[in-house]
């Protein structure tokens, strides 16, 4: 494709919400991606919005603060999202139930009955990190009734080293290109 054709080719725009408990590694993961621009930051409520271009899509990535007092804002800030990224600290067994509860709140939210869901199983480098099989089982992702209309994927990552991060975004892009 010529330069001009590429320049004027219509890019589809999508909003992606990145959620997960605080310290799961959301910001670390996003820092590994090359953003075109940072369009807006709302530091007081812990929201950061950045635009990422991949293939024929523009992704506006909303990094939502995971601290307890921000979580009731997720619903509002996630409105209009085409896909959801849920980041979990695979090694944090102490807060696992809390993370699972938050994940299921998102999964059962009637606003997103079929939005593609990417679970980022982060901190795979840490001692005692849960494997992908263990996470699928313990998070209840193998429940065919709950998951039947949803495209989902779980991606192991080491955000501090950037391992698995681009693969995670590639999965999202492939899903969004189907829309
Ligand atoms: P958040 O944006 O989800 O709240 P951050 O989380 O990205 O701020 O990360 C929280 C802490 O976890 C950071 O450490 C970060 O370096 C660490 N971290 C993120 N990803 C990984 C990983 O894959 N492996 C390991 N070992 N650590 C990770 P600090 O010390 O800065 O709080
Ligand atoms: Mg953060």
Tab-separated table of N, CA and C in Angstrom, residues 38-50:
chain	number	residue	atom	x	y	z
A	38	UNK	N	-0.222	10.678	24.898
A	38	UNK	CA	-0.939	10.551	26.156
A	38	UNK	C	-2.007	11.621	26.090
A	39	UNK	N	-3.270	11.208	25.894
A	39	UNK	CA	-4.274	12.231	25.579
A	39	UNK	C	-4.840	12.930	26.798
A	40	UNK	N	-4.699	12.317	27.923
A	40	UNK	CA	-5.365	12.899	29.087
A	40	UNK	C	-4.882	12.166	30.331
A	41	UNK	N	-4.638	12.884	31.365
A	41	UNK	CA	-4.367	12.179	32.620
A	41	UNK	C	-5.221	12.796	33.707
A	42	UNK	N	-5.741	11.950	34.520
A	42	UNK	CA	-6.563	12.390	35.643
A	42	UNK	C	-5.926	11.811	36.902
A	43	UNK	N	-4.781	12.364	37.286
A	43	UNK	CA	-4.029	11.737	38.382
A	43	UNK	C	-4.804	11.654	39.694
A	44	UNK	N	-5.693	12.639	39.905
A	44	UNK	CA	-6.395	12.636	41.195
A	44	UNK	C	-7.305	11.426	41.356
A	45	UNK	N	-7.875	10.960	40.238
A	45	UNK	CA	-8.682	9.749	40.377
A	45	UNK	C	-7.972	8.542	39.767
A	46	UNK	N	-6.688	8.716	39.471
A	46	UNK	CA	-5.881	7.573	39.066
A	46	UNK	C	-6.212	7.020	37.697
A	47	UNK	N	-6.588	7.896	36.767
A	47	UNK	CA	-6.893	7.417	35.424
A	47	UNK	C	-5.890	7.986	34.434
A	48	UNK	N	-5.422	7.126	33.553
A	48	UNK	CA	-4.477	7.545	32.548
A	48	UNK	C	-4.993	7.017	31.211
A	49	UNK	N	-5.060	7.892	30.216
A	49	UNK	CA	-5.590	7.471	28.916
A	49	UNK	C	-4.515	7.644	27.859
A	50	UNK	N	-4.225	6.586	27.120
A	50	UNK	CA	-3.201	6.691	26.092
A	50	UNK	C	-3.681	6.031	24.807
